[in-house]
PDB file of C-alpha atoms in Angstrom:
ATOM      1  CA  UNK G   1     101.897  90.435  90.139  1.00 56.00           C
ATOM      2  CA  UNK G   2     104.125  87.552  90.695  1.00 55.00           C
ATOM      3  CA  UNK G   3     105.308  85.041  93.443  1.00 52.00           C
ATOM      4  CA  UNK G   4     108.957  84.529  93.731  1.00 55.00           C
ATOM      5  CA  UNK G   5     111.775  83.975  96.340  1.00 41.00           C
ATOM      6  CA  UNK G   6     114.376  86.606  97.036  1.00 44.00           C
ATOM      7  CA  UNK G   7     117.928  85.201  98.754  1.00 34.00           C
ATOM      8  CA  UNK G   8     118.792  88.648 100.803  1.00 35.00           C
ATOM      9  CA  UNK G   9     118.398  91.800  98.739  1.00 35.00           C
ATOM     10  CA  UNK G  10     120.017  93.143  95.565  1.00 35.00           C
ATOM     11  CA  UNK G  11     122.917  95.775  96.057  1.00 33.00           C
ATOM     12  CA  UNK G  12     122.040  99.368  95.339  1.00 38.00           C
ATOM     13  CA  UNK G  13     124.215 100.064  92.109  1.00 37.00           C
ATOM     14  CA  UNK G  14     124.683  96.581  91.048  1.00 34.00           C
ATOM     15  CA  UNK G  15     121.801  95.035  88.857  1.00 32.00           C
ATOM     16  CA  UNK G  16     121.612  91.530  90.064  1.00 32.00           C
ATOM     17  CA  UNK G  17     121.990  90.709  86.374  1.00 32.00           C
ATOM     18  CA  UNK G  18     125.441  90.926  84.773  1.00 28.00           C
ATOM     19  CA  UNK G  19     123.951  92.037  81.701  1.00 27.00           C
ATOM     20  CA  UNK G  20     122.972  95.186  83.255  1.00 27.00           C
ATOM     21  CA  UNK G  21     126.147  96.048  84.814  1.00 30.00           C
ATOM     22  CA  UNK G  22     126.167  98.850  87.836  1.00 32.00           C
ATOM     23  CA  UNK G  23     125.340 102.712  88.564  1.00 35.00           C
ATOM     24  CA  UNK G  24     129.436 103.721  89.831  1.00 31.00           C
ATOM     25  CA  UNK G  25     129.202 106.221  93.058  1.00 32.00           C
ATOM     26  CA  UNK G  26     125.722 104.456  94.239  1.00 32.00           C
ATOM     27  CA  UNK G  27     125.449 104.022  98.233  1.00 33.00           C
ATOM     28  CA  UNK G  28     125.652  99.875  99.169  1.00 33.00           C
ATOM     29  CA  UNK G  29     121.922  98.242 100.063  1.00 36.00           C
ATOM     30  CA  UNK G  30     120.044  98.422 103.085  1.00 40.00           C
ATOM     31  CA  UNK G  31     121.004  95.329 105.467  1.00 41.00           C
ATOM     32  CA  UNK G  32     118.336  92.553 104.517  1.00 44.00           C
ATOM     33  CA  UNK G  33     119.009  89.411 106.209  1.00 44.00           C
ATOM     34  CA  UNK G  34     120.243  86.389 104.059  1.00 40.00           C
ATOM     35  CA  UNK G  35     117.287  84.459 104.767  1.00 53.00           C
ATOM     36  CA  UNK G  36     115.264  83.440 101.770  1.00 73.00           C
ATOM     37  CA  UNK G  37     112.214  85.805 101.612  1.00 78.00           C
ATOM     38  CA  UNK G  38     109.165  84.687  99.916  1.00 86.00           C
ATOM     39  CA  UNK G  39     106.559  87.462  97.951  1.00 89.00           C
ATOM     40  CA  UNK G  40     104.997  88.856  95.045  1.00 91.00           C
ATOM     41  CA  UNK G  41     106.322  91.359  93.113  1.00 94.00           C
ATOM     42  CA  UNK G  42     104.826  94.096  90.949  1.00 93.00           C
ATOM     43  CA  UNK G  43     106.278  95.478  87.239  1.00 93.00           C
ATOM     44  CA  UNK G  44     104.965  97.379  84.325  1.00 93.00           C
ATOM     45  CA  UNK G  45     104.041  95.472  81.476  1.00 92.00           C
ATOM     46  CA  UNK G  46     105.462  98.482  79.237  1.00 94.00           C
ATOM     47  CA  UNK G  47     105.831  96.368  76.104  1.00 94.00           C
ATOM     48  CA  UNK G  48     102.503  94.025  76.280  1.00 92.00           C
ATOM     49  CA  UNK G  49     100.366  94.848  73.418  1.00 90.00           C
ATOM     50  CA  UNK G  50      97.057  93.659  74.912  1.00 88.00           C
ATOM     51  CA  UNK G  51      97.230  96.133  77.924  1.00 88.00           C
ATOM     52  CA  UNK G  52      98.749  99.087  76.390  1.00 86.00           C
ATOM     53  CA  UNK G  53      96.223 102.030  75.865  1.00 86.00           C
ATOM     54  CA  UNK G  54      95.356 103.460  72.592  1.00 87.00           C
ATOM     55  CA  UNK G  55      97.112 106.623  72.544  1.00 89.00           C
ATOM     56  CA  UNK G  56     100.378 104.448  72.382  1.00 93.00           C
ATOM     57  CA  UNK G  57     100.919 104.307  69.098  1.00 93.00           C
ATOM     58  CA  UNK G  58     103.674 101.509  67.184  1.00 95.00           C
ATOM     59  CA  UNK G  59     106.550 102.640  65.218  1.00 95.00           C
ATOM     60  CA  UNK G  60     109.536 100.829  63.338  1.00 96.00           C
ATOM     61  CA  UNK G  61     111.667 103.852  64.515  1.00 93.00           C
ATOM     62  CA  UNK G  62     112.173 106.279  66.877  1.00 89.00           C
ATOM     63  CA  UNK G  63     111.742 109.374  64.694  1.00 86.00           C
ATOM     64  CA  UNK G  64     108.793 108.061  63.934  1.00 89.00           C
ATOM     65  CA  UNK G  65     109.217 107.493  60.085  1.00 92.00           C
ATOM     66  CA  UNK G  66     107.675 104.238  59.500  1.00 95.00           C
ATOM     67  CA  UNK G  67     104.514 103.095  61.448  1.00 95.00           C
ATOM     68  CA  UNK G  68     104.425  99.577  62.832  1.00 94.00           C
ATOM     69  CA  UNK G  69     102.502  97.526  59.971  1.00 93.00           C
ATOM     70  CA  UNK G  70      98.433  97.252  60.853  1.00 90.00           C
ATOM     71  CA  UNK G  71      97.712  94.579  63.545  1.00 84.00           C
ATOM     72  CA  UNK G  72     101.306  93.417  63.963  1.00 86.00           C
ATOM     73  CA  UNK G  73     104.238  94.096  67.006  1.00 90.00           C
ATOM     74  CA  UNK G  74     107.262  93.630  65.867  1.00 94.00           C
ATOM     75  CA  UNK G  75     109.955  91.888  67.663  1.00 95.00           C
ATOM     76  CA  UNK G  76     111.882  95.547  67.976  1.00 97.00           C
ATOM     77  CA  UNK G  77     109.991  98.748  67.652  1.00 97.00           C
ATOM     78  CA  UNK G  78     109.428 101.887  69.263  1.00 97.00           C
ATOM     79  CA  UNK G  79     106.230 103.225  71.323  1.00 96.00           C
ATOM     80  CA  UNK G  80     105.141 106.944  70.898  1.00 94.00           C
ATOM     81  CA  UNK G  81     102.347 109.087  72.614  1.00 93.00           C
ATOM     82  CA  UNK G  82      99.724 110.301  70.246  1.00 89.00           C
ATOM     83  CA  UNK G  83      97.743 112.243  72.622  1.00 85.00           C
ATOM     84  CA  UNK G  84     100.148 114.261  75.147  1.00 83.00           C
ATOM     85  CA  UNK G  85     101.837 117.396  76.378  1.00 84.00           C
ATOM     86  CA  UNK G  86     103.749 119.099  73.840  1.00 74.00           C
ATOM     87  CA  UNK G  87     106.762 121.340  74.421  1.00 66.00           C
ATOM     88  CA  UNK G  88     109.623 123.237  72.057  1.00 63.00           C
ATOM     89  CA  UNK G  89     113.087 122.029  73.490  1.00 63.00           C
ATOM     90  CA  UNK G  90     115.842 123.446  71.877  1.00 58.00           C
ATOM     91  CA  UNK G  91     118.796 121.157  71.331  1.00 58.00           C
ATOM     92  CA  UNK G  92     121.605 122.242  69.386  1.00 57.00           C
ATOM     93  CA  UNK G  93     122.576 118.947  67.317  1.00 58.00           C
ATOM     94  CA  UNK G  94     118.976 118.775  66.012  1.00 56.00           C
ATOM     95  CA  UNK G  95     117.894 122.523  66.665  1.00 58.00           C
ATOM     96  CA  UNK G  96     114.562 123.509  68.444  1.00 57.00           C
ATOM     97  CA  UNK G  97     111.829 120.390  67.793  1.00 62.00           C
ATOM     98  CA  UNK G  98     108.378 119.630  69.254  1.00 70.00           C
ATOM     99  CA  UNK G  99     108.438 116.903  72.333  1.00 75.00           C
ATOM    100  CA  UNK G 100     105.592 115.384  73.096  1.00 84.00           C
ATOM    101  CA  UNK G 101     104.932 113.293  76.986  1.00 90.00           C
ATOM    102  CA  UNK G 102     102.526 111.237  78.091  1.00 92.00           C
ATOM    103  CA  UNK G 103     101.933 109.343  81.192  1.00 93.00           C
ATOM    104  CA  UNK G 104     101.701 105.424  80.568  1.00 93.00           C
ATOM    105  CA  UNK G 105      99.020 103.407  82.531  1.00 88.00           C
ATOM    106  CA  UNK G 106      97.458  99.912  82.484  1.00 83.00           C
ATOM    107  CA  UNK G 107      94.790  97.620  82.241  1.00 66.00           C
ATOM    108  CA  UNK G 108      92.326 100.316  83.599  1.00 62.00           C
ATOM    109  CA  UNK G 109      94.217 101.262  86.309  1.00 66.00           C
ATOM    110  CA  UNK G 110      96.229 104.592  87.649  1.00 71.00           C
ATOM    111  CA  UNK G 111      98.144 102.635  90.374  1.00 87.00           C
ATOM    112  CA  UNK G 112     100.768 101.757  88.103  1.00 93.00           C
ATOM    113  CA  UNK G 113     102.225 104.026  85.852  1.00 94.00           C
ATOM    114  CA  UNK G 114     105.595 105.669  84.533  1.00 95.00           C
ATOM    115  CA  UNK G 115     105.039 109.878  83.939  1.00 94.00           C
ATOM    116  CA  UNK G 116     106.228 112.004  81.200  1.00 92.00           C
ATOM    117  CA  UNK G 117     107.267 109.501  79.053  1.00 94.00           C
ATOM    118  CA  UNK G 118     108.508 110.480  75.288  1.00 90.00           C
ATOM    119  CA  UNK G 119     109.578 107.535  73.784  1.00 93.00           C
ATOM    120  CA  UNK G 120     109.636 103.578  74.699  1.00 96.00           C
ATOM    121  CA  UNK G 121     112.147 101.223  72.779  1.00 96.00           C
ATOM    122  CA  UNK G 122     110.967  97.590  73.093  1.00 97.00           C
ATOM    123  CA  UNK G 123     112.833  94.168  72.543  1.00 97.00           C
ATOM    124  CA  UNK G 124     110.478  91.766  72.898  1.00 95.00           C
ATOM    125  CA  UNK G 125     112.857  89.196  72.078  1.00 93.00           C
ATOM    126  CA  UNK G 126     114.759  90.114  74.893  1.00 94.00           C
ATOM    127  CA  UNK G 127     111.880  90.741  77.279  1.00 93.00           C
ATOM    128  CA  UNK G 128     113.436  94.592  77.835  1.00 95.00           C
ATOM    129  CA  UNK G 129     112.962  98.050  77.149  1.00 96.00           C
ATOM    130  CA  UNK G 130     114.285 101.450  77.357  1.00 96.00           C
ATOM    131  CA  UNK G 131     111.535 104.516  78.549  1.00 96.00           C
ATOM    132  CA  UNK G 132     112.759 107.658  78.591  1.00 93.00           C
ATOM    133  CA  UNK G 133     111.138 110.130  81.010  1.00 91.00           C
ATOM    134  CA  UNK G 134     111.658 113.976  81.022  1.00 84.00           C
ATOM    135  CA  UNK G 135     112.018 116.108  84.260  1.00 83.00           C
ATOM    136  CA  UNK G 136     112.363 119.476  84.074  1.00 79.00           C
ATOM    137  CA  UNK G 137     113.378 122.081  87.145  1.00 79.00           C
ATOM    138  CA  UNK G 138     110.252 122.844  89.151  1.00 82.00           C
ATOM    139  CA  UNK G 139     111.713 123.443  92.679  1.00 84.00           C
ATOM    140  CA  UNK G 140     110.322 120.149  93.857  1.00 91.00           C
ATOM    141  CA  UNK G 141     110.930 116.637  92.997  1.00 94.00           C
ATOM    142  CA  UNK G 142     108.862 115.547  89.524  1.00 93.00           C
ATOM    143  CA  UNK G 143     107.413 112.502  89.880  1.00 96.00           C
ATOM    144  CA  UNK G 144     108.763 110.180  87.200  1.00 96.00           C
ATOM    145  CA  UNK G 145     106.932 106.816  88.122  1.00 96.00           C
ATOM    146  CA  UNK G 146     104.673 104.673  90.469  1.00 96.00           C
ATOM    147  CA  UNK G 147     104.021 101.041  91.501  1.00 96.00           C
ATOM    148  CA  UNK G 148     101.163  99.736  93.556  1.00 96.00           C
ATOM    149  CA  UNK G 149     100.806  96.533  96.188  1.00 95.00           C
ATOM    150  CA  UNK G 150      99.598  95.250  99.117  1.00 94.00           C
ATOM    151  CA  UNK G 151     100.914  93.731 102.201  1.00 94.00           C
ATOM    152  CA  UNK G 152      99.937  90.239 103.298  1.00 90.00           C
ATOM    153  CA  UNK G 153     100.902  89.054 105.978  1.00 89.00           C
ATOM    154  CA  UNK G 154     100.323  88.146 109.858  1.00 87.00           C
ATOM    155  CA  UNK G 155     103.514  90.409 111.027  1.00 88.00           C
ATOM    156  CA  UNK G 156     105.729  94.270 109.449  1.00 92.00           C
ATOM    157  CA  UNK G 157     107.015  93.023 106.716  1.00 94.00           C
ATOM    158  CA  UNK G 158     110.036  93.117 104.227  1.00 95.00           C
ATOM    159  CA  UNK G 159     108.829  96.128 101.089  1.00 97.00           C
ATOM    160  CA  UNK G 160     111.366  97.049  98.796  1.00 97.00           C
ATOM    161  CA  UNK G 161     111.452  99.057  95.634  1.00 98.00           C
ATOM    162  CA  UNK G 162     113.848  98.838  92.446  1.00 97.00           C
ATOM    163  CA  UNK G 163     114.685 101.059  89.840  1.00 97.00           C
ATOM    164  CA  UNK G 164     117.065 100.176  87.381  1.00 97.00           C
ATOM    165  CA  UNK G 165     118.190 103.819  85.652  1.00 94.00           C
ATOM    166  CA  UNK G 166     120.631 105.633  83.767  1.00 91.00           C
ATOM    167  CA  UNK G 167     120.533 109.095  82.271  1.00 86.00           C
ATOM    168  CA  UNK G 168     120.452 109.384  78.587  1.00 80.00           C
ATOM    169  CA  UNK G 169     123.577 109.954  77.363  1.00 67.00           C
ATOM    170  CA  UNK G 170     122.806 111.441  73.741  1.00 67.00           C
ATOM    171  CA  UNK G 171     120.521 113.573  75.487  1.00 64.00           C
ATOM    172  CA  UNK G 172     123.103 115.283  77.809  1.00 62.00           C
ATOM    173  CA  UNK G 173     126.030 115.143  74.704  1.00 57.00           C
ATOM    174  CA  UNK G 174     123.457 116.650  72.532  1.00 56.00           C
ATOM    175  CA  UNK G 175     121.695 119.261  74.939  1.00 53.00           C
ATOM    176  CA  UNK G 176     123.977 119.790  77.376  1.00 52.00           C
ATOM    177  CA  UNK G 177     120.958 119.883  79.951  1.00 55.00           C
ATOM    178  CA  UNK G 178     122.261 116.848  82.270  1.00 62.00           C
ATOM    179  CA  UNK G 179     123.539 118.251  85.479  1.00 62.00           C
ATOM    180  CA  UNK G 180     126.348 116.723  88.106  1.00 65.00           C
ATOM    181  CA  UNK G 181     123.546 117.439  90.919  1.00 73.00           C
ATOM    182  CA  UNK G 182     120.692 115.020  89.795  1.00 83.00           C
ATOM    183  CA  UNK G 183     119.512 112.436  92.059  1.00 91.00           C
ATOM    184  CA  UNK G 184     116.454 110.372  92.320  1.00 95.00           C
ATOM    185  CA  UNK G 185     114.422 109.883  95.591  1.00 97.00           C
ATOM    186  CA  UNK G 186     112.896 106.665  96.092  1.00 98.00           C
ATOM    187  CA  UNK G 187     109.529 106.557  98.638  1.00 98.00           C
ATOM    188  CA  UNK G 188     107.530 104.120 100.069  1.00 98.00           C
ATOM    189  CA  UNK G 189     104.265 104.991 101.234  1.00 98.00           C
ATOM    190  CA  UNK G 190     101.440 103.106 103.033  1.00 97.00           C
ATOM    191  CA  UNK G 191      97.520 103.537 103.770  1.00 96.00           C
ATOM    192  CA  UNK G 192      95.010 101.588 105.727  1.00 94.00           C
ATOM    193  CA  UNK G 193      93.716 100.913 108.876  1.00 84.00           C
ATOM    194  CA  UNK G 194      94.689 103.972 111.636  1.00 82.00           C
ATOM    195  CA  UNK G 195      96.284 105.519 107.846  1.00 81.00           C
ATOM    196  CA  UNK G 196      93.623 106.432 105.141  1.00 91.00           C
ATOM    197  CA  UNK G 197      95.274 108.909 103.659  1.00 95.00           C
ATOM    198  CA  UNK G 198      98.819 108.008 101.946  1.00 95.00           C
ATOM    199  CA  UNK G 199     102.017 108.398 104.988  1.00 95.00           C
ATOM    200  CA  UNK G 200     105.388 108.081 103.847  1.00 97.00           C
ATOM    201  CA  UNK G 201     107.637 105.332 105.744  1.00 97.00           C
ATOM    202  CA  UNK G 202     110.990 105.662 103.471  1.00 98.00           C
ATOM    203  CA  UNK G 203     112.634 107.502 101.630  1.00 98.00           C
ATOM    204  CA  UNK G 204     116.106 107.802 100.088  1.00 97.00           C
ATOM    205  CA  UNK G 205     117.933 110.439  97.843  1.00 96.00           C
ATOM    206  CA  UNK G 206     120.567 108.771  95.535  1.00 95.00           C
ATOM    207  CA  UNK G 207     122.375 110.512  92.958  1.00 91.00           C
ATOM    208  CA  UNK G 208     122.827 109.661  89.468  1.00 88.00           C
ATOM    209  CA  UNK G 209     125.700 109.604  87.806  1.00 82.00           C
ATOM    210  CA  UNK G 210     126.518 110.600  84.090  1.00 78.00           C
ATOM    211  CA  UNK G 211     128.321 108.104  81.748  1.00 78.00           C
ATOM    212  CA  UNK G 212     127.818 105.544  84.248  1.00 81.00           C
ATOM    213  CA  UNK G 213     125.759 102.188  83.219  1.00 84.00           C
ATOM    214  CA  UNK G 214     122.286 101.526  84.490  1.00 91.00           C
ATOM    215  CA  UNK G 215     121.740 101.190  87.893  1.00 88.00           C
ATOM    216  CA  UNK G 216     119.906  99.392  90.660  1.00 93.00           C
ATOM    217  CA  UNK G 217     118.613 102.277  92.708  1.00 97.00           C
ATOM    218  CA  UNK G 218     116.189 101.008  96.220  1.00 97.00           C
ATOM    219  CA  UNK G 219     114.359 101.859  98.905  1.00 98.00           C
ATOM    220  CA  UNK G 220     113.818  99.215 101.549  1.00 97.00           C
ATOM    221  CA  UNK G 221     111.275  98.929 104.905  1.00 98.00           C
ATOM    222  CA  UNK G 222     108.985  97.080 107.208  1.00 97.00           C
ATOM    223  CA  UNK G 223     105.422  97.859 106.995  1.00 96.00           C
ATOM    224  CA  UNK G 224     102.697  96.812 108.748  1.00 94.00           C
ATOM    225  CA  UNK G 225     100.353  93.803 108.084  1.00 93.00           C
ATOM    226  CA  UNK G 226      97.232  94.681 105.738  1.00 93.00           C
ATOM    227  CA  UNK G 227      98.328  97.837 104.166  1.00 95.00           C
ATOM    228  CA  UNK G 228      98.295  98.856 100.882  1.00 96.00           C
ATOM    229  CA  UNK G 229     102.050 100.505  99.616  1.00 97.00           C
ATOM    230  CA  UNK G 230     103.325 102.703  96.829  1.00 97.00           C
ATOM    231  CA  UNK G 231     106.875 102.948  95.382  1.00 98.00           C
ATOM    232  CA  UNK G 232     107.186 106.584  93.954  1.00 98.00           C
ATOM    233  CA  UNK G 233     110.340 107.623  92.291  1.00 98.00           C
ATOM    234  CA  UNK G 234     111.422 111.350  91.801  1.00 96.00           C
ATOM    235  CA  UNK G 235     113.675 112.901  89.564  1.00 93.00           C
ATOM    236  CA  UNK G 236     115.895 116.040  91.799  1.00 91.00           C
ATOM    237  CA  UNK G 237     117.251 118.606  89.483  1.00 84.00           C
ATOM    238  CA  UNK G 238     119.731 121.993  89.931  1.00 78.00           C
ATOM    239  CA  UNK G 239     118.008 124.873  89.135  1.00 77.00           C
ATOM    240  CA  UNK G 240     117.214 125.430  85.135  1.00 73.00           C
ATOM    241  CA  UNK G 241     118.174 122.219  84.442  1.00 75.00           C
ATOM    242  CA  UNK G 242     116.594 119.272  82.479  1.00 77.00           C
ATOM    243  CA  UNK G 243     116.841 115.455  82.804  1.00 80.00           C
ATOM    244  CA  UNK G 244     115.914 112.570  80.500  1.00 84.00           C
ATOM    245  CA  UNK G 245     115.844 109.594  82.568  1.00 91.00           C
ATOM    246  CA  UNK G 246     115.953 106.007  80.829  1.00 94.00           C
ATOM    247  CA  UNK G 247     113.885 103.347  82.938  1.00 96.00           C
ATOM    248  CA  UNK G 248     115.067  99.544  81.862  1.00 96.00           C
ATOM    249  CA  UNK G 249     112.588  98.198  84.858  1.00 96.00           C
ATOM    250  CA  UNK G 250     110.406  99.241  88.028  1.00 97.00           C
ATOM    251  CA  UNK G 251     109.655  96.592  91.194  1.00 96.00           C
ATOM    252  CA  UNK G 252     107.981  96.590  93.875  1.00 97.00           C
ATOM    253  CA  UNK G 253     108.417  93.419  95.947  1.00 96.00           C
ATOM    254  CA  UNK G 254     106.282  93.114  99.170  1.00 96.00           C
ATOM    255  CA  UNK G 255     107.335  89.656 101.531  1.00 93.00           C
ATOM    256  CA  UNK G 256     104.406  87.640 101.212  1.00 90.00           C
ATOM    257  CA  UNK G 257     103.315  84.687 104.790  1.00 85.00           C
ATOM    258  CA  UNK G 258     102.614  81.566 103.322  1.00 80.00           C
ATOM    259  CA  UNK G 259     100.659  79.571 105.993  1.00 79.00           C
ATOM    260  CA  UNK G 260     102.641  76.921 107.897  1.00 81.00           C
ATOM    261  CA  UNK G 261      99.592  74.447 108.262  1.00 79.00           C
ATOM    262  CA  UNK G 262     101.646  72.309 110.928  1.00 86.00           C
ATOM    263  CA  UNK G 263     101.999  75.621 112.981  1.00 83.00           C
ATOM    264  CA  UNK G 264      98.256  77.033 112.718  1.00 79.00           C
ATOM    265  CA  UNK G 265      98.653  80.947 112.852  1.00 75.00           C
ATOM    266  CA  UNK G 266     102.155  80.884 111.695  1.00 79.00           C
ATOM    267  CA  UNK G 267     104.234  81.383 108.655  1.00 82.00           C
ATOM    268  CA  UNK G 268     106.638  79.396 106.905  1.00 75.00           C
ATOM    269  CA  UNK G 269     110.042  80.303 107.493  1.00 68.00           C
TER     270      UNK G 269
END
């Protein structure tokens, strides 16, 4: 978790970083004010090799051909689950093939994750990554990921959740299994105090759009002092229909009162 500033909020489609780019056909953000909003902000150390569990295993390539030598991370290299769920997909490039998922968790914890994961490329020089998540037709939304914080502060306030996606293009060239009608829904939830079990406060359906780049896709809401929040995102798909989603980041940002000691009881503005 980190402290930062936010000036306003970052558009829904465009990445706030140019070397991202923007989702085409995504709806424009939710109105934050332009004043500078102070708070912490939660991601997924994907590539970190001191909090990554052991069934995460290090390899120079994505076919897994050539493991990662013992005791070292390269720069650039490829994570794959060694314990998971397996699955036959066929794909007619590359014919029917074994896929294994896993879902990927940290330092102890289950309030972080990304779900059915089958492959993570890492640039650590860079400080990104590409995860690609599966979600096949189930007649509900799959959940595809989950991020974890807490509210503090005297007064509702700003939560907002980011997910910067794009489908995987060889995927849908080589499958075919990408439809026109797949969206993501974005939710914030919140528990404590009068809520002890998990309520949802917002929620948005946004679709996603083949051959365009990655996107900014977010959810945005006031929520009450002292809760604890969730950002959940779904993966909608048409009926018989498979999606491989690539995540490039997850955050959940949560406006944070730092203590205006001239103004006991108050925050800074």
């Amino acid at each position: 978790m980190t402290l930062l500033s936010l000036m306003g909020a970052t558009a829904c489609g465009g990445s706030g970083d140019g070397s991202l780019g923007g989702a085409a056909g995504t709806p424009d953000a939710l109105g934050t004010s332009e004043a500078e909003l102070t708070g912490t902000e939660v991601t997924l150390p994907i590539c970190d090799a001191a909090q990554r569990t052991s069934n995460w295993l290090c390899w120079l390539d994505g076919d897994k051909q050539a493991a990662c030598p013992s005791g070292q991370t390269p720069w650039s290299h490829w994570l794959h689950p060694s314990i998971a769920s397996s699955y036959v997909r066929a794909d007619p490039l590359r014919g029917a093939r074994e896929v294994k998922v896993a879902t990927m968790y940290w330092a102890g914890t289950f309030n972080n994750a990304l779900y059915r994961v089958e492959k993570v490329q890492c640039d650590l020089a860079n400080s990104t990554y590409q995860a690609a998540s599966w979600a096949r037709y189930s007649g509900s939304p799959i959940l595809q990921a989950k991020l974890t914080s807490y509210v503090d502060h005297i007064r509702s306030a700003v939560v907002r959740g980011t997910a910067f996606v794009a489908l995987d293009e060889y995927y849908c060239a080589a499958a075919g299994g990408c439809s026109t009608s797949t969206s993501l829904r974005l939710v914030i939830k919140q528990r404590g105090g009068a809520f002890p079990d998990w309520t949802q406060v917002a929620s948005r359906d946004l679709p996603i759009v083949q051959h365009a780049p990655v996107g900014a896709f977010e959810v945005e809401t006031l929520v009450e002092p002292g809760m604890e929040v969730t950002f959940e995102v779904y993966a909608i798909n048409s009926f018989n229909s498979i999606s491989e989603l690539i995540f490039h980041d997850l955050r959940l940002f949560t406006e944070t009162c730092i203590p205006d000691i001239s103004n006991p009881g108050q925050c800074m503005p």
